[in-house]
XYZ file of C-alpha atoms in Angstrom:
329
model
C 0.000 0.000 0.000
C 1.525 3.834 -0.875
C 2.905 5.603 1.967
C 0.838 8.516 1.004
C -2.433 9.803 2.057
C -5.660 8.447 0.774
C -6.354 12.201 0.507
C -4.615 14.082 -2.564
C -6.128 17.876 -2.695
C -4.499 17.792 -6.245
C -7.318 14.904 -7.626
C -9.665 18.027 -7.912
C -7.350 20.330 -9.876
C -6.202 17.673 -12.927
C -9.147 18.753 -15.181
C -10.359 22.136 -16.156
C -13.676 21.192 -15.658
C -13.405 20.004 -12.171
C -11.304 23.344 -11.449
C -14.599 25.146 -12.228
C -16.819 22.894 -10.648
C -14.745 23.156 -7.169
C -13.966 26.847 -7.319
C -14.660 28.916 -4.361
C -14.888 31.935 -5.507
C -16.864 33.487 -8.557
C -16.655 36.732 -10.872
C -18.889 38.156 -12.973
C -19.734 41.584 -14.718
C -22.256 41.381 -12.406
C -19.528 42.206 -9.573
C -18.454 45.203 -11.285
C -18.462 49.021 -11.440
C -16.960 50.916 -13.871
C -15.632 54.514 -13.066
C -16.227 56.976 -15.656
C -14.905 60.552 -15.708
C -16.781 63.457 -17.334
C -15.502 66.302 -19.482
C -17.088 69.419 -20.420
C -18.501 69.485 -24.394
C -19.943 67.698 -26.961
C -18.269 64.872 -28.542
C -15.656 65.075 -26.555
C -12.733 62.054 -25.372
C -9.388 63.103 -23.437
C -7.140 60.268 -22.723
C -5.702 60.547 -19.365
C -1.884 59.880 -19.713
C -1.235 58.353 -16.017
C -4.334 56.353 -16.176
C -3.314 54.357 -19.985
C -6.690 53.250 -21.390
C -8.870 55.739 -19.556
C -10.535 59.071 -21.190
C -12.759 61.549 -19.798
C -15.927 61.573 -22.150
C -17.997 64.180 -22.993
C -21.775 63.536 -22.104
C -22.575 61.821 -25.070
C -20.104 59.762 -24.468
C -21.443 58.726 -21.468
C -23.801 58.023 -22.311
C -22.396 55.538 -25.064
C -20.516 53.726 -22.216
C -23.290 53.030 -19.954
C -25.032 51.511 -23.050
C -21.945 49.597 -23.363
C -21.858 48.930 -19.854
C -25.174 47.364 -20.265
C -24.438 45.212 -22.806
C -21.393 43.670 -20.883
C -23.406 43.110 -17.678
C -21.857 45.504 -16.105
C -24.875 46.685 -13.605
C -23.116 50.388 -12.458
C -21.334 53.156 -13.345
C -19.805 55.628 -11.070
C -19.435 59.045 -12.077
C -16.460 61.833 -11.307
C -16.563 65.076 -12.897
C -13.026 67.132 -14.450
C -14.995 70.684 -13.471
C -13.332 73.751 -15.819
C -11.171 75.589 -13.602
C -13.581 79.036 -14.103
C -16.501 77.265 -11.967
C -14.244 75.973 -9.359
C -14.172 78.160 -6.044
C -12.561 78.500 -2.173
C -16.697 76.805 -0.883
C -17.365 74.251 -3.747
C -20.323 75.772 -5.091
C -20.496 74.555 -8.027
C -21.485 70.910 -6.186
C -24.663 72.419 -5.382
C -25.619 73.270 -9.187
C -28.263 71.355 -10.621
C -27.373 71.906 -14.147
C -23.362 71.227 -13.415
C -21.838 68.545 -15.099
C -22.412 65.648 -12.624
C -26.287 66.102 -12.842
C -26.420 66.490 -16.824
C -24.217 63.042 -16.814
C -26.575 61.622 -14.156
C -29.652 62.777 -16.721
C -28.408 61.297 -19.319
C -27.873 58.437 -18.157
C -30.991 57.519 -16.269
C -32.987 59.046 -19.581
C -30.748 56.600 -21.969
C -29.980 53.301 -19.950
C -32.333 53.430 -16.926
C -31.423 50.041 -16.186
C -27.570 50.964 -15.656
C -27.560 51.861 -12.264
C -25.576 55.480 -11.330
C -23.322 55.825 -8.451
C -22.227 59.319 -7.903
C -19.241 60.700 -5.756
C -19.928 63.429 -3.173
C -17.358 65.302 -2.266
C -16.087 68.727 -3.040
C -12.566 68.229 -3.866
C -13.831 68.332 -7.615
C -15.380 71.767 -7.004
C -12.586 73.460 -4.967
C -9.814 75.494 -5.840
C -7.299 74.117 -3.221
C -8.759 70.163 -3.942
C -9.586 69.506 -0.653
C -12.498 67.494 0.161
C -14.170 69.726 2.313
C -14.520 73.422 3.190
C -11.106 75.072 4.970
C -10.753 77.513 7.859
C -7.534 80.121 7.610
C -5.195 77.844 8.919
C -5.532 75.264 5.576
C -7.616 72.977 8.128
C -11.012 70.953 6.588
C -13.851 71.969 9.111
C -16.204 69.021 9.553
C -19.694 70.449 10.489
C -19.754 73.096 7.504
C -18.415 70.710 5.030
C -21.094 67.735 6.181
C -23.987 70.644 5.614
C -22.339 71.369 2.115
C -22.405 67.604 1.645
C -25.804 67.309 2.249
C -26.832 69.622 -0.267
C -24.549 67.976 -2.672
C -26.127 64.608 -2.431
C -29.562 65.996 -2.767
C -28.836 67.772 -6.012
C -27.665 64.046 -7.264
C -30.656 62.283 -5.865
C -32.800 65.144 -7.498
C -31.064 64.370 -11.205
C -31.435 60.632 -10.799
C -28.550 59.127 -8.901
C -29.507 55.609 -7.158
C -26.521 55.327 -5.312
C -24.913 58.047 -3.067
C -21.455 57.516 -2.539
C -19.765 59.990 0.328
C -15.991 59.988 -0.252
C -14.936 62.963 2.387
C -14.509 60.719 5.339
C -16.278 63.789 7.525
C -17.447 62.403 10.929
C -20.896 62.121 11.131
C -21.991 63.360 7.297
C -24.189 59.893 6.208
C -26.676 60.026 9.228
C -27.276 64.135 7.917
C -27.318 62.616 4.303
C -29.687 59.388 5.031
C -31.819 61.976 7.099
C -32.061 65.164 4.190
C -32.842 62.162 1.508
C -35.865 60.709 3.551
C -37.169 64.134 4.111
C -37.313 64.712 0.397
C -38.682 61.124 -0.019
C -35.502 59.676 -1.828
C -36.610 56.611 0.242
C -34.436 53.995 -1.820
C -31.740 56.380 -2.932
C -28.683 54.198 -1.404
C -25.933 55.364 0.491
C -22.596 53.517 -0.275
C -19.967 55.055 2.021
C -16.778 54.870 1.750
C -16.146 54.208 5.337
C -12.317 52.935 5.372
C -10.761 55.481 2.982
C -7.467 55.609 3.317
C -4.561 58.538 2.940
C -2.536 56.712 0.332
C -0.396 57.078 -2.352
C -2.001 55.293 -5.094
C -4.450 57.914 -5.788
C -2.113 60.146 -8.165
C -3.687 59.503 -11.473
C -7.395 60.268 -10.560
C -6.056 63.646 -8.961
C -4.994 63.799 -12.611
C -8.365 62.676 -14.400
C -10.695 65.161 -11.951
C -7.920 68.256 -12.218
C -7.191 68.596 -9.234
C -3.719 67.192 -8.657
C -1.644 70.501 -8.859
C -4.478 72.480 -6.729
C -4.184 70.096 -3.987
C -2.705 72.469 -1.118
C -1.362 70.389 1.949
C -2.613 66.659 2.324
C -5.401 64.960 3.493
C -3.844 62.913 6.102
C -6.463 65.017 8.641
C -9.762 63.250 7.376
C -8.580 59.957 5.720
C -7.487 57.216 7.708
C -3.665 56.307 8.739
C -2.762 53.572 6.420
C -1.266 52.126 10.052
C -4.725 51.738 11.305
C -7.216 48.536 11.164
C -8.685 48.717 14.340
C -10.419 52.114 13.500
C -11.559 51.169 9.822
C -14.255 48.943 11.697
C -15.040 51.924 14.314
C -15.706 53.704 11.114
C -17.826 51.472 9.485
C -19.778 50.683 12.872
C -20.283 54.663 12.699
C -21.485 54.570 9.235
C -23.768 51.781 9.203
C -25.645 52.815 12.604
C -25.676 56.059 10.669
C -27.841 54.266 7.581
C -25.460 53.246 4.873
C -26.839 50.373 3.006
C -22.786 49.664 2.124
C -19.467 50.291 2.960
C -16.517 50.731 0.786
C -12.971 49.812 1.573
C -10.186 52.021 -0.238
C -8.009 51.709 -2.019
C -8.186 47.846 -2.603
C -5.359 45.527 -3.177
C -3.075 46.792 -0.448
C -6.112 46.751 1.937
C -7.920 43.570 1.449
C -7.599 42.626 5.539
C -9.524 45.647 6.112
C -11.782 44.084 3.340
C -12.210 40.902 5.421
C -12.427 42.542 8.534
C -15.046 44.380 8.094
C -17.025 41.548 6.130
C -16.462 38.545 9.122
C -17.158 41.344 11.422
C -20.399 43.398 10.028
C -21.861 40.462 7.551
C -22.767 43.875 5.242
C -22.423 44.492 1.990
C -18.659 45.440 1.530
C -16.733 47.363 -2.005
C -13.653 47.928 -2.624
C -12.221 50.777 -5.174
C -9.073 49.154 -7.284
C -7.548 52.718 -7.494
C -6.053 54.647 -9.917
C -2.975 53.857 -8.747
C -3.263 50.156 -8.737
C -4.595 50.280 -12.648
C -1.906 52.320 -13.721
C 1.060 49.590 -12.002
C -1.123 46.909 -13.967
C -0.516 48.987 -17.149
C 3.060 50.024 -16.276
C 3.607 46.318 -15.993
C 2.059 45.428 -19.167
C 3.621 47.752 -20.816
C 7.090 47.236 -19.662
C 6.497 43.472 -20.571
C 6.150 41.693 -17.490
C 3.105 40.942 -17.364
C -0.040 39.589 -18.672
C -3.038 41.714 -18.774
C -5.602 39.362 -19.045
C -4.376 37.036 -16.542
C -3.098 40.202 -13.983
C -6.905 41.876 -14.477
C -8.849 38.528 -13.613
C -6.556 37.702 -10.568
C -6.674 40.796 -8.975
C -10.428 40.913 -9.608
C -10.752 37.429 -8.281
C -8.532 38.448 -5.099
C -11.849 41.041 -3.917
C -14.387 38.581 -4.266
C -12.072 35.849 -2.234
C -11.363 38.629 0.370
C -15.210 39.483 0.741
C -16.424 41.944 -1.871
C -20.044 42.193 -3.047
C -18.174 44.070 -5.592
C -15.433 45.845 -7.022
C -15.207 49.826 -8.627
C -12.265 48.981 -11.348
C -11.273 50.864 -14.514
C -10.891 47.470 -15.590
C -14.374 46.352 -15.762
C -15.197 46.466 -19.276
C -12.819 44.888 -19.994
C -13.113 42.033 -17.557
C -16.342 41.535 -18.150
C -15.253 41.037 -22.179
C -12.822 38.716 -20.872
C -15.372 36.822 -18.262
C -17.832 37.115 -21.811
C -15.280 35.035 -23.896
C-alpha cells in the first residue's frame, strides 16, 4: 500500500472542468463598477496619460458607455466630474448646481440606460480650488460640520437628477446620518448610500487627482480626514459609525493593499462590503504590461478574483469592461 495519504487535494485540480466545478470563488460583470470621468462638451474624449486606457468623455459619451456597460453586464457606473477651472471656487459651489456637469451626466444616463444603475461621488474636492475634500478655515484645516452641511446639499442635487446610489468619499465624521436623514425628508426613500467608510490617505491615488484636475491644486494633504494607512482597528469603528448612521454599504479604499480591512469588516459586520481598485493600482497593472512583465488578461482577472475571495459584493475597477469582455469570452 503507498505511503501517502488516501487524501490528494491535487485529484480536484487535474481537469479544467473540475477546477470550475470546485472553485470557491466566482466573478462576474455582475460584480463590477466601472468609473467613468466626465468632461465638459460635446463629442468630446481626453485620454488621461497616467491612467493608460482611460478618457474623460464628454456627455454623449457617457452616455455611449453606460449603453456599453449594459451590454457587458456591467450593472453600475460611477461618475467623477473634471470641473473647468472658471466654476471651481474656495466653498465648492459649483457641487450644489443642478445643471453642473455631474447632474447632466446623471440625466443622461438615467434618460438613456435606466437600467444601468448610477453611483455618484460626493465630495467637493472636484469643485474646490485648493482640492480639498471639504470646506477650509484660515489655517488650511477641513472643518467638519460646515463641510457635512455642504455635503448634504450635494447629495440631494444628485438624488434630485437621478442618482440611485450616493457615494460619500470625504470621510467627515458624522456626514451619512445628515445625508440618510435630508434624503428621507425629500422622499428619496431607496436612494442608497454607499460610504466609503475605510478610505485611506494613500499614495495610489495620483492619477485620478490627474483625471478630476485637481492634482496641482491640492494644497497640503489629506492625512487630517482619511485614515492612517497604520490603522485597522479604527476602519471597523468607522464602518460601525457609518452603518448605525444608515449606509446600506461600505466601501474599503483603495483595494489591493487593503484587502484585511476588506475581510475585517465583512467577518465582522456580515454587510455588503466594495472595494475601489484605485487609480494607482490600474496604472502599475498597465506600467507592468507595458514594460512586458506581465499579462493583462491574466493580472486583471486575478486581482479581480482576489476582492471577491477577500469578501467583496463588488469591485469599482477601470478594468471592468474589460473584464467583463474577458469573463464574456
Amino acid at each position: 500500500m503507498s505511503s501517502y495519504p488516501a487524501i490528494r487535494l491535487r485529484r480536484t485540480r487535474a481537469s479544467a472542468w473540475s477546477r470550475r466545478l470546485h472553485a470557491e470563488t466566482v466573478l462576474t460583470p455582475a460584480d463590477l463598477i466601472w468609473p467613468l470621468f466626465i468632461a465638459e462638451g460635446d463629442g468630446v474624449e481626453q485620454p488621461i496619460a497616467t491612467l493608460p486606457g482611460v478618457s474623460r468623455w464628454s456627455v454623449d459619451g457617457i452616455v455611449a458607455r453606460g449603453r456599453e456597460a449594459r451590454d457587458l453586464g456591467i450593472p453600475c457606473v460611477a461618475l467623477f466630474p473634471n470641473t473647468p477651472a472658471h466654476l471651481r471656487s474656495d466653498d465648492g459651489a459649483e457641487a450644489l448646481n443642478p445643471d453642473n456637469l455631474m447632474c447632466r451626466a446623471i440625466r443622461a444616463l438615467k434618460d438613456a440606460v435606466p437600467e444601468v444603475g448610477v453611483l455618484t461621488d460626493v465630495a467637493l474636492d472636484p469643485y474646490t480650488t485648493h482640492g480639498h475634500d471639504g470646506l477650509v478655515d484660515a489655517a488650511g484645516y477641513v472643518v467638519n460640520d460646515a463641510t457635512a452641511d455642504a455635503l448634504v446639499q450635494q447629495a440631494l442635487n444628485q438624488a434630485r437628477a437621478g442618482s440611485d446610489i450616493i457615494a460619500p468619499s470625504d470621510m467627515m465624521d458624522g456626514r451619512i446620518g445628515l445625508i440618510r436623514g435630508a434624503l428621507e425628508g425629500e422622499g428619496h426613500v431607496n436612494v442608497q448610500i454607499m460610504s466609503y467608510a475605510a478610505k485611506y490617505a494613500s499614495a495610489f491615488y495620483g492619477p485620478f487627482r490627474d483625471a478630476v484636475g485637481s492634482r496641482g491644486l491640492l494644497k497640503g494633504d489629506k492625512k487630517t480626514y482619511q485614515m492612517d494607512s497604520a490603522n485597522a482597528e479604527e476602519a471597523l469603528r468607522e464602518v460601525a459609525l457609518d452603518l448605525a448612521e444608515g449606509a446600506d454599504s461600505v466601501m474599503v479604499k483603495p483595494g489591493l493593499p487593503y484587502l484585511d480591512i476588506v475581510t475585517r469588516v465583512k467577518t465582522r459586520f456580515e454587510v455588503p462590503v466594495f472595494a475601489y481598485q484605485v487609480s494607482g493600482e490600474y496604472a502599475l497593472i498597465e506600467a507592468g504590461v507595458a514594460a512586458g512583465a506581465a499579462d493583462r488578461d491574466a493580472m486583471v482577472l486575478e486581482t479581480l478574483l482576489a476582492f471577491k475571495r477577500a469578501g467583496c459584493s463588488g469591485v469599482l475597477t477601470y478594468h471592468a469592461a474589460h473584464a467583463a469582455r474577458l469573463l464574456a469570452g
